[in-house]
Coordinates of N, CA and C in Angstrom, one line a residue:
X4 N 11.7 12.0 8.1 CA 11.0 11.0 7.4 C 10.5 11.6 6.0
X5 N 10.1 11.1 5.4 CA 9.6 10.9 4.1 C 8.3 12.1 3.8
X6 N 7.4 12.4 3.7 CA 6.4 13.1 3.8 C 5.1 12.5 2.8
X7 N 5.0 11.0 3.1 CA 3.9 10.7 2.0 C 2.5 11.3 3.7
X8 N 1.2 10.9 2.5 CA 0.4 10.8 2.8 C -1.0 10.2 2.1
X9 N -1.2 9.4 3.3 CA -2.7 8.6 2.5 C -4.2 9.1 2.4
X10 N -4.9 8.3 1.6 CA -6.0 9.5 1.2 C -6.6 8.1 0.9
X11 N -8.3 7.8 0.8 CA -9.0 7.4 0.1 C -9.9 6.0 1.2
X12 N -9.6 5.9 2.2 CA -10.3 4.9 3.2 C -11.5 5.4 3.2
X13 N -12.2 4.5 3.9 CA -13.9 4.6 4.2 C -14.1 3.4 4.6
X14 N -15.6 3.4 4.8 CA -16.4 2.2 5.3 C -17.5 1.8 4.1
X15 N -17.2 0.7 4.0 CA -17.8 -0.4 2.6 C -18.4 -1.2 3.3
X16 N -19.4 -2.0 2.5 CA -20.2 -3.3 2.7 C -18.7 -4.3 1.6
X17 N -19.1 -5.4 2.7 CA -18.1 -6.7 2.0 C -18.8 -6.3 0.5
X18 N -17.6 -6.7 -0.2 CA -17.8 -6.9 -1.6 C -17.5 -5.9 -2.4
X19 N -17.5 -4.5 -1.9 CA -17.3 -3.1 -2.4 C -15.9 -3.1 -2.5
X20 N -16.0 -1.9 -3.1 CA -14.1 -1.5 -3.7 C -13.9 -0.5 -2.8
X21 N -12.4 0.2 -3.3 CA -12.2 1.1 -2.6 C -10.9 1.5 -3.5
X22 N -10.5 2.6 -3.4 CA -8.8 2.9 -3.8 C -8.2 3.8 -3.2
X23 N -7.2 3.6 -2.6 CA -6.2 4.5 -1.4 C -5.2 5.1 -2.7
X24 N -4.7 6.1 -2.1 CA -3.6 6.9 -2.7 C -3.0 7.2 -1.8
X25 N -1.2 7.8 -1.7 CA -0.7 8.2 -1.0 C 0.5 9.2 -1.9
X26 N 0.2 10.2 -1.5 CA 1.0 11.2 -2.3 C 2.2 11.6 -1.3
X27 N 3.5 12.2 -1.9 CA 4.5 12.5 -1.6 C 4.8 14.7 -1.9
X28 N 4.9 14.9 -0.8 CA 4.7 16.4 -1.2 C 6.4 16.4 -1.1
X29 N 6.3 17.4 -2.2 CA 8.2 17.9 -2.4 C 8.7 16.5 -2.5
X30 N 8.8 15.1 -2.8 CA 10.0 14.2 -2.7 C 9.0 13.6 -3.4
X31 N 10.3 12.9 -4.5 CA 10.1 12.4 -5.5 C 10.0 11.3 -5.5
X32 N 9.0 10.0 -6.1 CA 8.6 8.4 -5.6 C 9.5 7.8 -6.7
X33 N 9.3 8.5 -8.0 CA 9.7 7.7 -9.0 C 11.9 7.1 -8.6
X34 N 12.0 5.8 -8.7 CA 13.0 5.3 -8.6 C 13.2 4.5 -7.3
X35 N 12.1 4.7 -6.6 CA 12.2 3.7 -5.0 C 10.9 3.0 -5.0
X36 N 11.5 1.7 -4.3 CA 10.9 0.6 -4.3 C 9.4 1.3 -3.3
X37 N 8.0 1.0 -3.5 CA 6.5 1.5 -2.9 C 5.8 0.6 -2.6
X38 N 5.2 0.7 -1.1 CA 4.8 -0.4 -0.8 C 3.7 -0.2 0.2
X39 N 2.2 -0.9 0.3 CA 1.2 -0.4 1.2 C 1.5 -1.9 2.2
X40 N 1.4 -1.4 3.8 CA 1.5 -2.1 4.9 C 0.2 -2.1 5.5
X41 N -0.6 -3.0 6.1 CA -1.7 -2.9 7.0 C -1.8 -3.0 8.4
X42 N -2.2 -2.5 9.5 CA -2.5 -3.4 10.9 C -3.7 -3.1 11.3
X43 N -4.4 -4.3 11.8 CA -5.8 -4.4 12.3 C -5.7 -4.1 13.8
X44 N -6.7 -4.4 14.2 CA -7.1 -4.1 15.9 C -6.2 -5.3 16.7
X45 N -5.4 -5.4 17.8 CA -4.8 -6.8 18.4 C -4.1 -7.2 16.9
X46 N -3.8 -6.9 16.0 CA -2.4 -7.8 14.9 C -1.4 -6.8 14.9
X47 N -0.3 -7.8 14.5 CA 0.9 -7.1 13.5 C 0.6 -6.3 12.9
X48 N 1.3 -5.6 12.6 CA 1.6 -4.6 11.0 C 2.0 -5.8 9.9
X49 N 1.4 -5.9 8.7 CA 1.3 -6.8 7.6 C 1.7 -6.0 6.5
X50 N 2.8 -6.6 5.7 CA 2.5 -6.1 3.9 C 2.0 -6.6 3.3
X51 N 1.1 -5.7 2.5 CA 0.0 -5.9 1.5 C 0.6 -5.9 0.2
X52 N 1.4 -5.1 -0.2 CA 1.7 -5.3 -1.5 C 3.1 -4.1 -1.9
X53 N 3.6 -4.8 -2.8 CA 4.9 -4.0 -2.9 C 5.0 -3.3 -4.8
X54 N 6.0 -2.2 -5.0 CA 5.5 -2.2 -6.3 C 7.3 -1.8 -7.0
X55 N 7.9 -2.0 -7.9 CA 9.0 -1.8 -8.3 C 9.3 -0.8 -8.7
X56 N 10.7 -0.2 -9.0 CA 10.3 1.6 -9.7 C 9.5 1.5 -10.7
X57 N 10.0 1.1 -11.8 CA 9.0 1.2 -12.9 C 7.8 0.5 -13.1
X58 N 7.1 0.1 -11.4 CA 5.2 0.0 -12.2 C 5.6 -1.7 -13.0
X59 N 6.3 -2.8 -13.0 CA 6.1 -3.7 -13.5 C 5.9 -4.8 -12.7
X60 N 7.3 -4.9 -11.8 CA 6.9 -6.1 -11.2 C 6.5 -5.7 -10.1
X61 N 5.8 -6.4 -9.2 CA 4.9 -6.4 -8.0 C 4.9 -7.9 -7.5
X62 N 4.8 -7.5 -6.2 CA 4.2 -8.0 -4.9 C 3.6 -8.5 -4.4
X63 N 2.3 -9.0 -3.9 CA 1.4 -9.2 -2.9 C 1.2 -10.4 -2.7
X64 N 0.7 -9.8 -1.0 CA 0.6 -10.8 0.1 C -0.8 -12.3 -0.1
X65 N -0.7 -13.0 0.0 CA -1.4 -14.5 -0.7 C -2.8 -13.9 -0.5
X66 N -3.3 -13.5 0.8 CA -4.7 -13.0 0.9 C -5.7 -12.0 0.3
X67 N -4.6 -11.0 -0.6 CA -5.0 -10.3 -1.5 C -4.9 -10.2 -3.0
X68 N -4.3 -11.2 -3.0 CA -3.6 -11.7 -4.1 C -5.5 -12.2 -5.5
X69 N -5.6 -11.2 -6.3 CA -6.3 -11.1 -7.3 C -7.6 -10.5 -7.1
X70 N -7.8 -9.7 -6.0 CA -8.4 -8.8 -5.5 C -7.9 -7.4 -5.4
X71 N -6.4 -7.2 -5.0 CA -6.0 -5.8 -5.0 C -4.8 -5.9 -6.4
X72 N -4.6 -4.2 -6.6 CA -3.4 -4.0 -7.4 C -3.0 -2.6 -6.9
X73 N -2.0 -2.9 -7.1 CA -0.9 -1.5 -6.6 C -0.5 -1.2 -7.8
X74 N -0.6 0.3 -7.8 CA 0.2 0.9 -9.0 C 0.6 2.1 -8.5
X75 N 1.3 2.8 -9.5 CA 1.9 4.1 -9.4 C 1.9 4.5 -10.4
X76 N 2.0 6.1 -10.3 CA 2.0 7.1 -11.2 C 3.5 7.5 -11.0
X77 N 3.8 7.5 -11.6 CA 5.7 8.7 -11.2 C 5.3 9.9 -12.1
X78 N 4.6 10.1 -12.7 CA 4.8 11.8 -13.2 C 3.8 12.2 -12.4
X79 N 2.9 11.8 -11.9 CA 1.8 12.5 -11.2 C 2.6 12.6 -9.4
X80 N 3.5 11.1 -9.1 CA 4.4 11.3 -7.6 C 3.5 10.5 -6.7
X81 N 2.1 9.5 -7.3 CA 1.4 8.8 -6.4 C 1.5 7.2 -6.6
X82 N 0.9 6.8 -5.6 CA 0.6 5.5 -5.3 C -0.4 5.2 -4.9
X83 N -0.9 4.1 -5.7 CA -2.0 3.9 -5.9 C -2.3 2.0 -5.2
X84 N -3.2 1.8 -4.7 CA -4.0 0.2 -3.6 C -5.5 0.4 -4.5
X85 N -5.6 -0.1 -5.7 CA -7.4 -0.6 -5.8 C -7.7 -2.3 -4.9
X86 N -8.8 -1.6 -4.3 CA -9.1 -2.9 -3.6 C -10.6 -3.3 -4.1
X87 N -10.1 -4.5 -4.8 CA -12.0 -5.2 -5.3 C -12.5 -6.2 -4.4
X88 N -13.7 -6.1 -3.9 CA -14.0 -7.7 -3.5 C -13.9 -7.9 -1.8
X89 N -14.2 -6.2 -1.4 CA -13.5 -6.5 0.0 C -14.0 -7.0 1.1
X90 N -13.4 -7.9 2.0 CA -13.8 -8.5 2.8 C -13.8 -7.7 4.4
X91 N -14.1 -8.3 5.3 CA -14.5 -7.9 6.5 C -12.7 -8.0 7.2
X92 N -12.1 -9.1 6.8 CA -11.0 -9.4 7.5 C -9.7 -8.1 6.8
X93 N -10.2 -7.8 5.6 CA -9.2 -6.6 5.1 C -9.6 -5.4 6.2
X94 N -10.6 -5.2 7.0 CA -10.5 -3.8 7.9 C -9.3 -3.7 8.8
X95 N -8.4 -2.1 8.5 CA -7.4 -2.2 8.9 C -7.0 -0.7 8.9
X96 N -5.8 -0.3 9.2 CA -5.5 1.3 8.9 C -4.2 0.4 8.1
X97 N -4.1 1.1 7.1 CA -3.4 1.0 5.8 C -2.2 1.8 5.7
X98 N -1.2 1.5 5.4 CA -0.1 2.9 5.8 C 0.6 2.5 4.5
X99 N 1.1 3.4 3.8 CA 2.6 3.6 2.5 C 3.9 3.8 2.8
X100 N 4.0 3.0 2.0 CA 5.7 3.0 2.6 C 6.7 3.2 1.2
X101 N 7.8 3.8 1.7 CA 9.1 3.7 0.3 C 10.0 3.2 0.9
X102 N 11.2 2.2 0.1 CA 12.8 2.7 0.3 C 13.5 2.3 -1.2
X103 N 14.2 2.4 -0.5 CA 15.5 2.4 -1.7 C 15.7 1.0 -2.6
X104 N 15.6 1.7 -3.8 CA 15.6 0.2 -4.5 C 17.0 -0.3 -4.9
X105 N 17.6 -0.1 -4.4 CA 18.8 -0.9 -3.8 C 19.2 -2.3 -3.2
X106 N 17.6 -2.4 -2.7 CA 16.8 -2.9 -1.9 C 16.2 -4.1 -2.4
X107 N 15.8 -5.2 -2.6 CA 15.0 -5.9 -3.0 C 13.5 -5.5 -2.5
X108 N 12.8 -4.9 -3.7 CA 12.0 -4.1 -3.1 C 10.9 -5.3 -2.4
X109 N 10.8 -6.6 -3.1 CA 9.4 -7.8 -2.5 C 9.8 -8.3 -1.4
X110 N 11.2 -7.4 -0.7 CA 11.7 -8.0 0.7 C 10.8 -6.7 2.0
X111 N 10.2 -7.4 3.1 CA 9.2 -6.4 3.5 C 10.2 -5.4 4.3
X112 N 11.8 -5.9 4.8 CA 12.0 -5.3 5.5 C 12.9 -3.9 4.9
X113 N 13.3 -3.0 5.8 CA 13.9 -1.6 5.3 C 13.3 -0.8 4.9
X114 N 11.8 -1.1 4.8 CA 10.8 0.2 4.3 C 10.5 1.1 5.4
X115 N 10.8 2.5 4.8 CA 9.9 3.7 5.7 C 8.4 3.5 5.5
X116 N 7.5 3.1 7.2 CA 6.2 3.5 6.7 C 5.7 4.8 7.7
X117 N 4.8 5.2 6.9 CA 4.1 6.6 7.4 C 3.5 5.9 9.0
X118 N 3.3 7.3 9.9 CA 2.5 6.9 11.0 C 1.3 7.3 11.0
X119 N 0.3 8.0 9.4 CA -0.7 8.2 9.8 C -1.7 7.4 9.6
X120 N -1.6 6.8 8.2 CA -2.3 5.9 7.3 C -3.8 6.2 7.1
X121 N -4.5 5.2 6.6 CA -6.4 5.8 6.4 C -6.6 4.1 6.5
X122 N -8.0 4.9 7.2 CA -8.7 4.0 8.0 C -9.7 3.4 6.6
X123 N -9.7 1.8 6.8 CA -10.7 1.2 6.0 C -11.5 0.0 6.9
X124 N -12.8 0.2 6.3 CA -13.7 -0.7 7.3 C -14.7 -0.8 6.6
X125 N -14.6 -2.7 6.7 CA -15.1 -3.7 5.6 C -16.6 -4.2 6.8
X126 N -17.8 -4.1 6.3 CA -18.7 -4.8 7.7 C -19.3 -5.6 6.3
X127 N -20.2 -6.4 7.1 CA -20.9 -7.6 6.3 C -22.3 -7.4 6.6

């Protein structure tokens, strides 16, 4: 697999921010479709938001839609989730994913995602 890794979870009061990264050691992000996945306690795994090679066009899922943004760095090799505004129902373990942009990247399926992810938890 892939060798990303996520970084930046915690525990917020609703309304707080947050921003996850997930870096790639040795393998290169720039030119594949990036994309952060979520699953809560008892749910699916959900995509949160998807991002194109070049950082333009994007993704996201209706519920976070003007609250979060995905970005990327390609010279730095990261990915980037700011989350504004967060709610209790965003608590989840967060996982990064790539594939091939070959791909339609806003299609959820064909993505590698990580099995470690970072834990976020939204209380009120």
């Amino acid at each position: 697999g892939v060798p990303l890794m996520e970084s930046g979870g915690g525990s917020v009061q609703a309304g707080e921010s947050l921003t996850l990264s997930c870096a790639a050691s040795g393998y290169v992000l720039r030119g594949w479709c990036l994309g952060w996945f979520r699953q809560s306690a008892g749910k699916k795994r959900e995509a949160v938001a998807f991002i194109f090679p070049e950082g333009v066009e994007k993704w996201y899922a209706d519920d976070v839609k003007g609250r979060f943004t995905i970005s990327r760095d390609n010279v730095k090799n990261i990915l980037y989730l700011q989350m504004d505004d967060l709610a209790q129902e965003d608590t989840a373990t967060y996982y990064c994913a790539v594939k091939d942009a070959n791909s339609l990247c806003s299609r959820n399926s064909g993505y590698y995602i990580t099995d470690r992810g970072t834990q976020v938890t939204v209380s009120t």
